[in-house]
mmCIF file of C-alpha atoms in Angstrom:
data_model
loop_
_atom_site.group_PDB
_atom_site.id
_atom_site.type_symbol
_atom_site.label_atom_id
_atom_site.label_comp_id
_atom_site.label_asym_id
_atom_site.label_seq_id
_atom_site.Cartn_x
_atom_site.Cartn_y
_atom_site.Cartn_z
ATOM 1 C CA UNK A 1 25.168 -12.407 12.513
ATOM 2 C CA UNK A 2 22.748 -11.106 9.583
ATOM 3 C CA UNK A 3 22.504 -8.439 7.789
ATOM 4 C CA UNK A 4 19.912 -5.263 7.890
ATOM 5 C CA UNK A 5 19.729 -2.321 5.663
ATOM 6 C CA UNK A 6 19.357 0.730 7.982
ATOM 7 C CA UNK A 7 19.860 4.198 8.405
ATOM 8 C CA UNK A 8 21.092 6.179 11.143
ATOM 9 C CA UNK A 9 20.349 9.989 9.956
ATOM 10 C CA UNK A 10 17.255 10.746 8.076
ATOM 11 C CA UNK A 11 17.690 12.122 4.353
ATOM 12 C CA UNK A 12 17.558 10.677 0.464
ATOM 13 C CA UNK A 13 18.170 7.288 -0.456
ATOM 14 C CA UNK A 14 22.159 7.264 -0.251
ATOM 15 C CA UNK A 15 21.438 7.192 3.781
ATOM 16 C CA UNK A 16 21.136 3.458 3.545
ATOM 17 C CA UNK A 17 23.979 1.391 4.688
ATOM 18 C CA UNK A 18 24.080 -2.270 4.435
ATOM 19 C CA UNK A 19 25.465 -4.006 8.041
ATOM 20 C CA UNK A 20 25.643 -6.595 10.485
ATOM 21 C CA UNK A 21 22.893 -6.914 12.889
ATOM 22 C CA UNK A 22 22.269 -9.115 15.960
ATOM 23 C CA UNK A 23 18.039 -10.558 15.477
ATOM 24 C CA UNK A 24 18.792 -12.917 19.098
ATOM 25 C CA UNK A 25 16.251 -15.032 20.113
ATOM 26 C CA UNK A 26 12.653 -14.608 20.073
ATOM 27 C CA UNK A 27 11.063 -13.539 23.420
ATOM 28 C CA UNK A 28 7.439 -13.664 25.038
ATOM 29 C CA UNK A 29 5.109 -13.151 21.994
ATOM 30 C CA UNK A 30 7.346 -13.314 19.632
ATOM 31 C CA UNK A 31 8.815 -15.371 16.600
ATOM 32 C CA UNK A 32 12.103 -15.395 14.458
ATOM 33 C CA UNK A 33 11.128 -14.883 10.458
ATOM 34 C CA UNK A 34 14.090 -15.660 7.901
ATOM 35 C CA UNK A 35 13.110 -13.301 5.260
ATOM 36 C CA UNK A 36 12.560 -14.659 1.492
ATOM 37 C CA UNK A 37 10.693 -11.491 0.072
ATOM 38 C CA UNK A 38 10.273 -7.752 1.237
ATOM 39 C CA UNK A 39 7.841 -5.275 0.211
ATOM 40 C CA UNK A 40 8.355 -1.642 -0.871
ATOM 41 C CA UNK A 41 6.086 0.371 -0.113
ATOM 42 C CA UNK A 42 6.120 4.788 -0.674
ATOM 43 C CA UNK A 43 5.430 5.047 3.275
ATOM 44 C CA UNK A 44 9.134 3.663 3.490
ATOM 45 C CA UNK A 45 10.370 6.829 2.174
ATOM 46 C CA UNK A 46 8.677 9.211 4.194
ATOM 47 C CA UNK A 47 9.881 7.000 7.297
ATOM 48 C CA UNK A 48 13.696 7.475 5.941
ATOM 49 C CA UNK A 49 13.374 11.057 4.749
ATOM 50 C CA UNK A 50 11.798 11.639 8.431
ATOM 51 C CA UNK A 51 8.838 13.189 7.262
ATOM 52 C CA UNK A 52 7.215 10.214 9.287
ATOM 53 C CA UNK A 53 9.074 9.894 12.902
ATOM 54 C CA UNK A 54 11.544 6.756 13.850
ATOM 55 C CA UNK A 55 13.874 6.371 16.668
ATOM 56 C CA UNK A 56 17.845 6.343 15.337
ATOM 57 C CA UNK A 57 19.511 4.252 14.011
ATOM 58 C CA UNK A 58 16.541 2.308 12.400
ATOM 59 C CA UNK A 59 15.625 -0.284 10.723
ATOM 60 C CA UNK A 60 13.270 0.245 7.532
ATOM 61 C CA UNK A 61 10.379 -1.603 6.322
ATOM 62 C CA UNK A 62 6.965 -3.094 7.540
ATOM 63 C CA UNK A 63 5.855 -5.679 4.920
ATOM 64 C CA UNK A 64 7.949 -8.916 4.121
ATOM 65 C CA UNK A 65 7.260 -12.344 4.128
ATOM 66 C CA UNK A 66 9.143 -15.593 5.399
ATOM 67 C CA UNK A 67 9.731 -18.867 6.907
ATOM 68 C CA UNK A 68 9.257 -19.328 11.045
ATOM 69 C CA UNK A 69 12.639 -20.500 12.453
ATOM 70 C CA UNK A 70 11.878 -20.135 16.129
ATOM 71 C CA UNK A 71 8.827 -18.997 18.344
ATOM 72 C CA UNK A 72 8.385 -17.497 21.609
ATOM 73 C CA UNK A 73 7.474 -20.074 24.779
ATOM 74 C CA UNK A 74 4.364 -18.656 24.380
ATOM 75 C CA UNK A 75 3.651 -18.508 21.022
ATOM 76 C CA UNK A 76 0.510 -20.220 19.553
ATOM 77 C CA UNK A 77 -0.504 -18.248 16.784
ATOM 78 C CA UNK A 78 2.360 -19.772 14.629
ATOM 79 C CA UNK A 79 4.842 -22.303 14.618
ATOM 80 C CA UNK A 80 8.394 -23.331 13.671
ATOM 81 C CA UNK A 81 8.340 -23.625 9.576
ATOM 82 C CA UNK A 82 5.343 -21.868 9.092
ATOM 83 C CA UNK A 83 5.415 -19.800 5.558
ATOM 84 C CA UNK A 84 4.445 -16.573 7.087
ATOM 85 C CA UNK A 85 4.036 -12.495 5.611
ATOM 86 C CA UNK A 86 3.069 -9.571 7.458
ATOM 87 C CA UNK A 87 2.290 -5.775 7.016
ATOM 88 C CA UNK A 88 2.953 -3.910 9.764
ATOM 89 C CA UNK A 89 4.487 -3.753 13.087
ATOM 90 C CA UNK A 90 7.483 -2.239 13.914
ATOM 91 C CA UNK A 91 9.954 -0.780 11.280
ATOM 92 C CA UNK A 92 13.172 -3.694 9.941
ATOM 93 C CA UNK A 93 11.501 -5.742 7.049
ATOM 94 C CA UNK A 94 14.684 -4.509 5.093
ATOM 95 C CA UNK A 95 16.935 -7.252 7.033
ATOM 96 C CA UNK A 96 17.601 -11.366 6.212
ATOM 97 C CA UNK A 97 15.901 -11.839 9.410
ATOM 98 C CA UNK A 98 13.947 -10.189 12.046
ATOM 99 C CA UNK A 99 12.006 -10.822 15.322
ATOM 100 C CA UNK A 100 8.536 -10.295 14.854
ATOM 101 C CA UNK A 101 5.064 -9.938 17.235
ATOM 102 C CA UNK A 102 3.717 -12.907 16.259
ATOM 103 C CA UNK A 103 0.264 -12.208 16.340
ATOM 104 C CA UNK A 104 0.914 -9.202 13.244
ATOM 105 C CA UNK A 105 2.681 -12.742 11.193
ATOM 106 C CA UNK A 106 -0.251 -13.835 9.316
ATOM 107 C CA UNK A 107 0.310 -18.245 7.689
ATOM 108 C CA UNK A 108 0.304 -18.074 4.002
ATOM 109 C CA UNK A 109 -2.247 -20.349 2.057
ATOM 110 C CA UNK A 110 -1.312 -22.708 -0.638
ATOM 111 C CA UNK A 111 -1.563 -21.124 -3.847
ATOM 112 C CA UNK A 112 0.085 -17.369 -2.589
ATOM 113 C CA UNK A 113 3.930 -17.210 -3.587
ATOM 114 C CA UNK A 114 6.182 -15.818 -0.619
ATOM 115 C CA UNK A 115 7.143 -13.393 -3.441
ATOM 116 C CA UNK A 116 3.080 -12.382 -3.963
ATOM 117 C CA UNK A 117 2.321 -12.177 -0.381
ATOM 118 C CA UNK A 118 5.742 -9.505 0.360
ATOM 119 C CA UNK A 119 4.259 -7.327 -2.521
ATOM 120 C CA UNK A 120 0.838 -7.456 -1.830
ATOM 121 C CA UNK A 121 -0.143 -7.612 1.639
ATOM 122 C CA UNK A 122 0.388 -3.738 2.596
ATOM 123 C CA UNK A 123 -1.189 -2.648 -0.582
ATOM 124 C CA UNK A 124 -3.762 -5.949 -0.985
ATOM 125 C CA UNK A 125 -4.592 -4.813 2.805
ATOM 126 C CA UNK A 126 -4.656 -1.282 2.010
ATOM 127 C CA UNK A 127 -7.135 -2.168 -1.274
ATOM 128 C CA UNK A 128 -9.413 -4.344 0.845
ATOM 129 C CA UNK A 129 -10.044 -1.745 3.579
ATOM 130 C CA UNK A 130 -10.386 1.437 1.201
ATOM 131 C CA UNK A 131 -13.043 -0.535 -1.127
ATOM 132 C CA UNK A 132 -14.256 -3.261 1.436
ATOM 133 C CA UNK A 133 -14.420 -1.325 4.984
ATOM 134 C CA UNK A 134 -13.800 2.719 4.303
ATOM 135 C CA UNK A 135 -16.307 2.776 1.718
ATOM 136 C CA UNK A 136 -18.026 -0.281 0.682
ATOM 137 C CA UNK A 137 -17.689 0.068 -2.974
ATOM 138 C CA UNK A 138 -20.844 -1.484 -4.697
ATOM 139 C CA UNK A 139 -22.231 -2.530 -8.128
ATOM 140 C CA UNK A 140 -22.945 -0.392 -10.555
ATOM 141 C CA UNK A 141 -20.964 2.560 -8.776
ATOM 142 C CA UNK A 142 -18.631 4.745 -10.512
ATOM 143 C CA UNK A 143 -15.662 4.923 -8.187
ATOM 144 C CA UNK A 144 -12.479 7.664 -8.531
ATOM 145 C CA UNK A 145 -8.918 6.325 -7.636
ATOM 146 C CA UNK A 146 -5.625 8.396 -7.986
ATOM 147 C CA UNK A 147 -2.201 6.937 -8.697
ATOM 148 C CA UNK A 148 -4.655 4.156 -10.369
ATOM 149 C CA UNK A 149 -0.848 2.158 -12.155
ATOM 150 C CA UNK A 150 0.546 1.929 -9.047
ATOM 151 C CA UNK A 151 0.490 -1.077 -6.443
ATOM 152 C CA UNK A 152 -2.369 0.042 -4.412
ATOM 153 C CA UNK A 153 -4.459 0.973 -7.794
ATOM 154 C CA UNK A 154 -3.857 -2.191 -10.074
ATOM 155 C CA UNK A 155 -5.384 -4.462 -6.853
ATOM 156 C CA UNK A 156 -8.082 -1.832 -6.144
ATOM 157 C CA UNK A 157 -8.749 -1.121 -9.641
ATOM 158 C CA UNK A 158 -9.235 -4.701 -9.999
ATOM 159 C CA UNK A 159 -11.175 -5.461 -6.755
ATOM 160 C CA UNK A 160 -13.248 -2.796 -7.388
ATOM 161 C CA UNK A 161 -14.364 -4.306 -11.213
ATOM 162 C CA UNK A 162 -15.085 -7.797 -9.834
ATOM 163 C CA UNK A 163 -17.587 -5.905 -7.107
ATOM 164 C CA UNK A 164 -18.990 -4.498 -10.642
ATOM 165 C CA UNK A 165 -17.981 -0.966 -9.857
ATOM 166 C CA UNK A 166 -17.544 1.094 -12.871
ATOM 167 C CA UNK A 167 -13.567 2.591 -12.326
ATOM 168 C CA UNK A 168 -12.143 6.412 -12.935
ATOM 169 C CA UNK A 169 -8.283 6.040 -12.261
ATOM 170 C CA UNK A 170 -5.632 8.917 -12.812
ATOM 171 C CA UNK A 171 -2.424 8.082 -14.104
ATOM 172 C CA UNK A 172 1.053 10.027 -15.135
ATOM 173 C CA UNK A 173 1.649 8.389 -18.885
ATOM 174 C CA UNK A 174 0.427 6.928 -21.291
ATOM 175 C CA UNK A 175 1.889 3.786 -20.995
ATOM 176 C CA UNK A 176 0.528 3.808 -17.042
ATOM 177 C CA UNK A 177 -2.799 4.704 -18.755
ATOM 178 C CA UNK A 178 -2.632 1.201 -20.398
ATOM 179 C CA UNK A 179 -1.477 -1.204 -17.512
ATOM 180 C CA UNK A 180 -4.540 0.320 -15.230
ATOM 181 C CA UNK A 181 -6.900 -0.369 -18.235
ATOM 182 C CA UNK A 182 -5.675 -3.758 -18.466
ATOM 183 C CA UNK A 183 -6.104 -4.399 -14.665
ATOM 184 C CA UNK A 184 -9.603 -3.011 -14.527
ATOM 185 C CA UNK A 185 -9.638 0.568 -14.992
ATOM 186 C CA UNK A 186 -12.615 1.472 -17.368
ATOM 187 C CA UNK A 187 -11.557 5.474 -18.080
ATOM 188 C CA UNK A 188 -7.699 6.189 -17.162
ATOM 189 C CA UNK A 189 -7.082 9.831 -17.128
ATOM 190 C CA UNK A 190 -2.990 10.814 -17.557
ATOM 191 C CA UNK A 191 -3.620 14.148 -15.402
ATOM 192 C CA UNK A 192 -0.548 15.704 -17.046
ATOM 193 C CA UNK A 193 -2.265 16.969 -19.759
ATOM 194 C CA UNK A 194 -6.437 16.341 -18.988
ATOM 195 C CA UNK A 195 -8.547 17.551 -16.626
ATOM 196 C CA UNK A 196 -9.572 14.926 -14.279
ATOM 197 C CA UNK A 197 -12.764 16.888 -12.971
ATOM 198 C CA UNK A 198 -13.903 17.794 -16.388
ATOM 199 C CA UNK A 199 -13.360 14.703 -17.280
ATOM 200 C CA UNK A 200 -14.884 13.066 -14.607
ATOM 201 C CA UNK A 201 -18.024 15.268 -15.242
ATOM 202 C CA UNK A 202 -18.202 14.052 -18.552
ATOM 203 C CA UNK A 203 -17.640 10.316 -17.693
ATOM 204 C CA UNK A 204 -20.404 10.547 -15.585
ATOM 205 C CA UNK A 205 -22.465 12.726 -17.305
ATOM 206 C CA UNK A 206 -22.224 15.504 -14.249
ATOM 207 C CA UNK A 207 -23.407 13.317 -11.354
ATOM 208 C CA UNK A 208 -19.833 12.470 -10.270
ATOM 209 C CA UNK A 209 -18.809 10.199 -7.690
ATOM 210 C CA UNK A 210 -19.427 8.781 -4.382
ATOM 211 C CA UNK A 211 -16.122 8.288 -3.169
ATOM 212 C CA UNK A 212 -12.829 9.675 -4.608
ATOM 213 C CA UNK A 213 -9.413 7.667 -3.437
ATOM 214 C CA UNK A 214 -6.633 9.678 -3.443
ATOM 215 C CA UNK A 215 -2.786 9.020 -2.167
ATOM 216 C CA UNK A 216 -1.318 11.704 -3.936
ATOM 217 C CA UNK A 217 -2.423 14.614 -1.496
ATOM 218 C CA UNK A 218 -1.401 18.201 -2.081
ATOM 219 C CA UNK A 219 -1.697 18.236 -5.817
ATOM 220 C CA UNK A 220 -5.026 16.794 -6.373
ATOM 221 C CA UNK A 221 -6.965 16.390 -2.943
ATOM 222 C CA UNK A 222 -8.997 20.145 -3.405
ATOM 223 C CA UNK A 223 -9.865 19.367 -7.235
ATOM 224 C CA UNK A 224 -10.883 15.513 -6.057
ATOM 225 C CA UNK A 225 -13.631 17.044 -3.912
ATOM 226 C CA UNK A 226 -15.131 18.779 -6.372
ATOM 227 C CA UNK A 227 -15.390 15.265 -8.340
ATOM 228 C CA UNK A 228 -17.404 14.430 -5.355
ATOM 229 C CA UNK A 229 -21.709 14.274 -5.570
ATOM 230 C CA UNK A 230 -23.270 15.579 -2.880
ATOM 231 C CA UNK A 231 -22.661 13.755 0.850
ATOM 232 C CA UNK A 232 -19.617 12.200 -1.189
ATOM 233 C CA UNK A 233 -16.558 10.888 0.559
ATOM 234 C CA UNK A 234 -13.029 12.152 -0.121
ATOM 235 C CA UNK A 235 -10.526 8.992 1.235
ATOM 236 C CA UNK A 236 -7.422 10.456 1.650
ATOM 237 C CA UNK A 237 -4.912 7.318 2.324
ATOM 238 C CA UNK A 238 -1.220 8.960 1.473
ATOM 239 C CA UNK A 239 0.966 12.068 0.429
ATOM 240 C CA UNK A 240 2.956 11.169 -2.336
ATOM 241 C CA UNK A 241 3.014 14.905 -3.763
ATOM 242 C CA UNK A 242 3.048 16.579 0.011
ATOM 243 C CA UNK A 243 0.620 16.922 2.373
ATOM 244 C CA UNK A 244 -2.320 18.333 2.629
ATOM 245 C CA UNK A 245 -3.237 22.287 3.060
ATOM 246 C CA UNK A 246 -5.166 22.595 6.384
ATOM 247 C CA UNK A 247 -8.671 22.292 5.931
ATOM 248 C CA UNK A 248 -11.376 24.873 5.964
ATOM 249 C CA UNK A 249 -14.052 22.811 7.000
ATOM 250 C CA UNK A 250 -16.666 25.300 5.527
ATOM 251 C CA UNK A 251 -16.261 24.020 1.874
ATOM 252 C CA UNK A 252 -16.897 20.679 2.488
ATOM 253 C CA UNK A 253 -20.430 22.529 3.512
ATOM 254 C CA UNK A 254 -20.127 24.284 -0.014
ATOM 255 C CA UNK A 255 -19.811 21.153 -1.788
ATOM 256 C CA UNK A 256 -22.314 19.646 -1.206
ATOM 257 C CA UNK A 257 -22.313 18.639 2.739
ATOM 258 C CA UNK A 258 -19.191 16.017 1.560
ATOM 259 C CA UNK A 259 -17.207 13.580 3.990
ATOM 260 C CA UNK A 260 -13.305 13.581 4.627
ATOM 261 C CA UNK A 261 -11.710 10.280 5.942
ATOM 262 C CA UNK A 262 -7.641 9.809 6.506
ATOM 263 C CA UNK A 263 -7.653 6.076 7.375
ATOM 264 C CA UNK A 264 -4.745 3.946 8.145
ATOM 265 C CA UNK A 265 -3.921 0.139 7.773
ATOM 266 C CA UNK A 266 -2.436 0.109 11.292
ATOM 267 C CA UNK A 267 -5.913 1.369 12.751
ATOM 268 C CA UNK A 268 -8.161 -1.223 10.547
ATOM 269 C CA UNK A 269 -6.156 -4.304 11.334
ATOM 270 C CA UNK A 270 -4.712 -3.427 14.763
ATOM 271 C CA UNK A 271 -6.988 -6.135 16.208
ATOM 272 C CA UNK A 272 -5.801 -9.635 15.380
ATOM 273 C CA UNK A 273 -8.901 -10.969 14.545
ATOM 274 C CA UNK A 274 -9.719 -8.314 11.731
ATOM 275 C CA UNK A 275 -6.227 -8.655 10.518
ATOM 276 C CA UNK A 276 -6.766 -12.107 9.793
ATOM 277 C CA UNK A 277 -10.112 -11.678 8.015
ATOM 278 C CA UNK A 278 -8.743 -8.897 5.917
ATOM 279 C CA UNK A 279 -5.867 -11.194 5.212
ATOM 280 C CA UNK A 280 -8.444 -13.950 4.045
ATOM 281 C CA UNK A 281 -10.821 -11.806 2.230
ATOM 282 C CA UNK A 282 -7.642 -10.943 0.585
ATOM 283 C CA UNK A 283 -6.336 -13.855 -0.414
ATOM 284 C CA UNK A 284 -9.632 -15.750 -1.919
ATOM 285 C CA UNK A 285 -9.847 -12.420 -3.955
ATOM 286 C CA UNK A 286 -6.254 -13.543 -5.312
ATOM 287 C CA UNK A 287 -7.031 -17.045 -5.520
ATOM 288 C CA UNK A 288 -10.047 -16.795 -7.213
ATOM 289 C CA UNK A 289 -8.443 -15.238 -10.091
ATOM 290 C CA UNK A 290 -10.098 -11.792 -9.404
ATOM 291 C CA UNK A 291 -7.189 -10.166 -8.947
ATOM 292 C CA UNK A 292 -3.853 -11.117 -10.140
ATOM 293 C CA UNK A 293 -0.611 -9.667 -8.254
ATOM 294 C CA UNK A 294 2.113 -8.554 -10.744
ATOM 295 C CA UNK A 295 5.454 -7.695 -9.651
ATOM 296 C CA UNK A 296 7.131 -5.288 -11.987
ATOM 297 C CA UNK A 297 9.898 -4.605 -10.325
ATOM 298 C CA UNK A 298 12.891 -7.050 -8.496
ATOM 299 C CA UNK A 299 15.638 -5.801 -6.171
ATOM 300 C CA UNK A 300 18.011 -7.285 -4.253
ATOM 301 C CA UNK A 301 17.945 -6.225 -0.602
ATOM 302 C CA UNK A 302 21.525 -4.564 -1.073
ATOM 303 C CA UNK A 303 20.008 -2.095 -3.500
ATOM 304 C CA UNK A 304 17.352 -0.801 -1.730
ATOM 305 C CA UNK A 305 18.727 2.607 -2.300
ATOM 306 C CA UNK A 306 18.472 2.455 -6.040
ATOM 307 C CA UNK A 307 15.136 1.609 -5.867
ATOM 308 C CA UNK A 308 13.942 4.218 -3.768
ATOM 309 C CA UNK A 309 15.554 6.602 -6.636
ATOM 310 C CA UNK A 310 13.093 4.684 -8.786
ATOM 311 C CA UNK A 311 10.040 4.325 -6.814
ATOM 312 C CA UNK A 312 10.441 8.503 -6.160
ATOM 313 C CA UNK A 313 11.083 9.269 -9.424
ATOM 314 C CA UNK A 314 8.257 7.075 -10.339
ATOM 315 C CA UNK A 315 9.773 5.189 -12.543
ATOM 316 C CA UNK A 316 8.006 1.847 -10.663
ATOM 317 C CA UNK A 317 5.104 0.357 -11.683
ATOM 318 C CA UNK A 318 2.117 -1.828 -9.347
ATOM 319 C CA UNK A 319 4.567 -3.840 -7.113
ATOM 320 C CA UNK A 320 7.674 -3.816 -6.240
ATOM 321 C CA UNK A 321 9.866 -6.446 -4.089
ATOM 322 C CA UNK A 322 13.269 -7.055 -2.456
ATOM 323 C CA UNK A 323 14.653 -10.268 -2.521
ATOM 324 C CA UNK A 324 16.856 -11.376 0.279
#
């Protein structure tokens, strides 16, 4: 038997519980992954508070990485030993070991850490498609991501300054004003106490931007789409603060004839093939010294509760991981 962290009711973090679980052999299609790393990502509290759905009891978790111990008869994509991560798939990365789809398992290159690839391939995959696919960020652009200190924003932030984009990132503090400067971020703005649309105004001398990033939602998605130049697009990628107000589709008319996008990782990478070419565009970004993935924050897989707490009373900074 192994051991899982679950829940059975939806609610805060204290609806955790640490127990047995039985993983069982890997069937058609699949493969057995002893975990060594887990990623935590914000989606995973939505999925416990239920604001996102899951079938009870349930397993938590999408993004981990690990060692192959045993494949399905079918199984070609990977094999027995393999170091492997994913992002994705069905919900139990929060567990010593899991059955996976194999074809959402993804080999790990020499040079990525089982520890890098469980804290960046959710947010390294998010990054690539937001600034590589969603809107193909280019040089000399001036670009506007939200929540620019956290794990999504230090790799985009960074991404985004070796394309030779020119990066606007929000931030909470003062201190979270300084990590996203050192990891790319040319004019952090701590929103508590500045205007971000004044401010981007004055950054950019009132032409704004062409695309505006934002997983915070509710409190800053209407004010990011007035940071917006004209046939701008507004990527809206999370809801940290709440969701969204419906939308009267009229002002985006109003503001200058502006785009709205509400992407998803699942939809970019559902098809193996783009998965893996994400997953290398990724990685040479990361071995090429471009980007550089930092984890802040350490766990063990028992205390997944207490960082929740943290991660919603963001207290966490860039990446965070769970070690098994």
């Amino acid at each position: 038997m192994t051991h899982a962290m679950r829940f059975h009711e939806t609610g805060g973090p204290e609806v955790l519980v640490w127990e047995k679980v039985d993983v069982g052999q890997p069937g058609l299609g699949e493969a057995r992954v002893r975990h060594t790393a887990i990623g935590l990502n914000y989606v995973d509290t939505y999925v416990r508070s239920g604001a996102y759905p899951a079938s009870l009891p349930s397993g938590l978790g999408t993004e981990a990485a690990g060692v192959v111990e045993a494949v399905g008869p079918d199984v070609t994509d990977v094999k027995v030993g393999d170091r492997v991560a994913y992002s994705g798939g069905p919900q139990g990365a929060y567990s010593e070991e899991r059955i996976m789809p194999a074809d959402r398992l993804v080999v790990l290159p020499d040079g990525i850490s089982d520890q890098q690839a469980a804290a960046m391939m959710l947010k390294g995959m998010t990054a690539q498609y937001l600034i590589r696919q969603t809107y193909m960020v280019k040089e000399g652009e001036t670009i506007l991501f939200h929540a620019a200190a956290g794990g999504v924003g230090l790799i985009a932030c960074q991404w985004a300054k070796a394309l030779g984009a020119t990066v606007i990132g929000t931030v909470g503090s003062d201190e979270k004003a300084e990590l996203a400067r050192a990891h790319g971020c040319d004019h952090p703005i701590v929103y508590t106490r500045e205007n971000f649309v004044e401010r981007v105004r004055e950054i950019t001398h009132g032409s704004m931007v062409p695309v505006a990033y934002d997983s915070v939602g509710k409190d800053t998605f209407s004010a990011s789409l007035d940071c917006l130049s004209p046939r701008g697009l507004m990527v809206l990628f999370g809801q940290s603060s709440g969701a969204v107000e419906p939308l009267n589709l009229g002002i985006l008319a109003q503001k200058g004839s502006l785009y709205v996008t509400r992407p998803t990782l699942g939809t970019y990478a559902a098809k193996r093939a783009d998965l893996l070419a994400m997953a290398q565009d990724l990685f040479e970004v990361v071995l090429s010294g471009a980007v550089k993935i930092e984890i802040n924050q350490t766990y063990p897989l028992r205390e997944a509760a207490t960082a929740h707490r943290d991660l919603q009373a963001r207290k966490t900074t860039g990446s965070t991981i769970l070690t098994v």
